[in-house]
PDB file of C-alpha atoms in Angstrom:
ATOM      1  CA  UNK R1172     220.206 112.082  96.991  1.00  0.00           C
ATOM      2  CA  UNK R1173     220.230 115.700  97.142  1.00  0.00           C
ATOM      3  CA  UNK R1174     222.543 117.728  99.430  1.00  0.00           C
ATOM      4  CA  UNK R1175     222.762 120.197 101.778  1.00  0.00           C
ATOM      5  CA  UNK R1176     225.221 122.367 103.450  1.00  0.00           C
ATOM      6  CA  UNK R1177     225.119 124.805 106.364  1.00  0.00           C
ATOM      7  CA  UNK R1178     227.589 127.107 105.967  1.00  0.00           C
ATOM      8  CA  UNK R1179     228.665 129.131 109.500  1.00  0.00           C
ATOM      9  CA  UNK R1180     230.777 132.055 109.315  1.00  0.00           C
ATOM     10  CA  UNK R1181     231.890 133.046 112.873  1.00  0.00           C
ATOM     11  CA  UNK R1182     234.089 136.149 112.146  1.00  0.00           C
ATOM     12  CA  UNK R1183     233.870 138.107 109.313  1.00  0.00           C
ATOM     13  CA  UNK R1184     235.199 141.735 109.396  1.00  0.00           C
ATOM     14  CA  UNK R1185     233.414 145.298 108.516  1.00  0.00           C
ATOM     15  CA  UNK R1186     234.564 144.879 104.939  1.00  0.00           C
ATOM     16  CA  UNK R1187     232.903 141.374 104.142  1.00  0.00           C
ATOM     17  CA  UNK R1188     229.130 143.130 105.059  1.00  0.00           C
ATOM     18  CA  UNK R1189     229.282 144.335 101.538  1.00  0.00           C
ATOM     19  CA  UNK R1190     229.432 140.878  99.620  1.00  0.00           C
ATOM     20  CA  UNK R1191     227.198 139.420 102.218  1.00  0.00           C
ATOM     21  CA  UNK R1192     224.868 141.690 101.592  1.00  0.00           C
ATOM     22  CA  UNK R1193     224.926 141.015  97.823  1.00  0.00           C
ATOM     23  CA  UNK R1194     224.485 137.156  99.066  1.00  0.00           C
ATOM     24  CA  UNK R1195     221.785 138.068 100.680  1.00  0.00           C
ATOM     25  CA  UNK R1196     219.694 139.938  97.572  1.00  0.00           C
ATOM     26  CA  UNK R1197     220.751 136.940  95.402  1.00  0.00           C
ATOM     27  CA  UNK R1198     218.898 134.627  98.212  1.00  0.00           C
ATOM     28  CA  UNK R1199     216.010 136.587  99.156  1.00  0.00           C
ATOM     29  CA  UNK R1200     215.673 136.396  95.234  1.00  0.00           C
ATOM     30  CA  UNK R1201     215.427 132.462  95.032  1.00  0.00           C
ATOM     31  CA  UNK R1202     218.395 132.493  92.795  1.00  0.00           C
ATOM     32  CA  UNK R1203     220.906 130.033  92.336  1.00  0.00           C
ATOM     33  CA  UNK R1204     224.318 129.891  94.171  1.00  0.00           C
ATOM     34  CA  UNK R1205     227.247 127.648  93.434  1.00  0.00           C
ATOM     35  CA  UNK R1206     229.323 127.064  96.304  1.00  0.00           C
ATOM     36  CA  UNK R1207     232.734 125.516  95.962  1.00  0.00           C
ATOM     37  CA  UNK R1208     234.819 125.196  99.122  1.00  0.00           C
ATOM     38  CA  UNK R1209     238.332 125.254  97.877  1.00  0.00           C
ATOM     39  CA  UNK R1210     238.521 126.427  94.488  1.00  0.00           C
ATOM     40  CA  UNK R1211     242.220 125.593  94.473  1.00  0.00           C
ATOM     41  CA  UNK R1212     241.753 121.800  94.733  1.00  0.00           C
ATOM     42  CA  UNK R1213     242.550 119.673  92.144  1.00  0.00           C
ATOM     43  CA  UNK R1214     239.679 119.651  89.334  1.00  0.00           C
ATOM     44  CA  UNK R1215     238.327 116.331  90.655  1.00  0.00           C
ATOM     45  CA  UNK R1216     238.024 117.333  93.827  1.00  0.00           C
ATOM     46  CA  UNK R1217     236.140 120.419  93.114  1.00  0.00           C
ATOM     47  CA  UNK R1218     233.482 118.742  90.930  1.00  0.00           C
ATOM     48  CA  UNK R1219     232.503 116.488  93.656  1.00  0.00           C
ATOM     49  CA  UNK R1220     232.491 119.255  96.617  1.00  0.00           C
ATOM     50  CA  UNK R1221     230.638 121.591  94.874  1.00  0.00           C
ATOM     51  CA  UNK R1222     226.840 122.853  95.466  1.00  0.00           C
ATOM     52  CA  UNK R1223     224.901 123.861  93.220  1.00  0.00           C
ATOM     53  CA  UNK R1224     221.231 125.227  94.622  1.00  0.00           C
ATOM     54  CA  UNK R1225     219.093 127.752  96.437  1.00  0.00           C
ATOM     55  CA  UNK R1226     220.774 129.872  99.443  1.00  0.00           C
ATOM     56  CA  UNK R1227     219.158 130.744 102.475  1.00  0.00           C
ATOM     57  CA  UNK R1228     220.991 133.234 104.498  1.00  0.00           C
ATOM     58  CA  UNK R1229     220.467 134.054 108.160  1.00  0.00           C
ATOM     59  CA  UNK R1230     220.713 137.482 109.416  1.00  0.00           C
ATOM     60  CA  UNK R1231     224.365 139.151 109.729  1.00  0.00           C
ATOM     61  CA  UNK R1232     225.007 140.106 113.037  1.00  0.00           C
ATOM     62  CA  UNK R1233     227.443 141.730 115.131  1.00  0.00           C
ATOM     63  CA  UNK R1234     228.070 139.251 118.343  1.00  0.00           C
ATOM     64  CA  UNK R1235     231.127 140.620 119.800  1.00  0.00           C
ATOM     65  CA  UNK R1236     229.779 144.293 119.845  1.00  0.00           C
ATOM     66  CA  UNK R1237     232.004 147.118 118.693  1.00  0.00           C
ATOM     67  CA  UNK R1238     234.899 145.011 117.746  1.00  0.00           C
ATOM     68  CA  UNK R1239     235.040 144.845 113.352  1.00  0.00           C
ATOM     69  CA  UNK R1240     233.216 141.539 113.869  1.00  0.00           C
ATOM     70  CA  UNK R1241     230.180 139.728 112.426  1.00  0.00           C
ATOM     71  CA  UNK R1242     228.578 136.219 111.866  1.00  0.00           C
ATOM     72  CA  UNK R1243     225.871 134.493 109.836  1.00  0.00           C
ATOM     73  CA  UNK R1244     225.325 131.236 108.480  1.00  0.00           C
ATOM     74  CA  UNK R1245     223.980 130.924 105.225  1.00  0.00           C
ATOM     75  CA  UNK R1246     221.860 126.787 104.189  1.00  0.00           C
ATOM     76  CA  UNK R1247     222.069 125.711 100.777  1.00  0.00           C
ATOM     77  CA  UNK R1248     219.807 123.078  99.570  1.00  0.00           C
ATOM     78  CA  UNK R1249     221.147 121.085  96.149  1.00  0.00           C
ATOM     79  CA  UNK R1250     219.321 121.826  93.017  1.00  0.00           C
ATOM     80  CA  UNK R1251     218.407 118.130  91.276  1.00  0.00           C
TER      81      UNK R1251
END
């Protein structure tokens, strides 16, 4: 069965553009991303909650207007 995740960040500040950005070259590119939600978790844990697969990123925008505030969400489809 092959996964997928949608991946909706609601409030990111002014200094997160730059990596999301980045993101978004790596996507636009058709490369692969591996996603792990909590790297901290216990080895197990992480092997099973991982993604591994192609990133499609939304647009970033800026929803709450001049306040250091953006969103985007960003799909990844598993890689079999």
């Amino acid at each position: 069965m092959q996964r997928r995740l949608t991946i909706a960040h609601q409030s990111l500040g002014d200094d997160d553009v730059s990596a999301l950005r980045s993101l978004q070259i790596a996507a636009a590119s058709g490369a692969n991303t591996l996603f792990i939600p909590n790297p901290g978790a216990a080895p197990q844990n992480v092997t099973k909650a991982a993604l591994y697969g192609r990133a499609v990123m939304n647009e970033i925008s800026n929803p709450f207007g001049a306040a250091d505030r953006h969103a985007t969400t960003i799909d990844i489809k598993e890689r079999l």
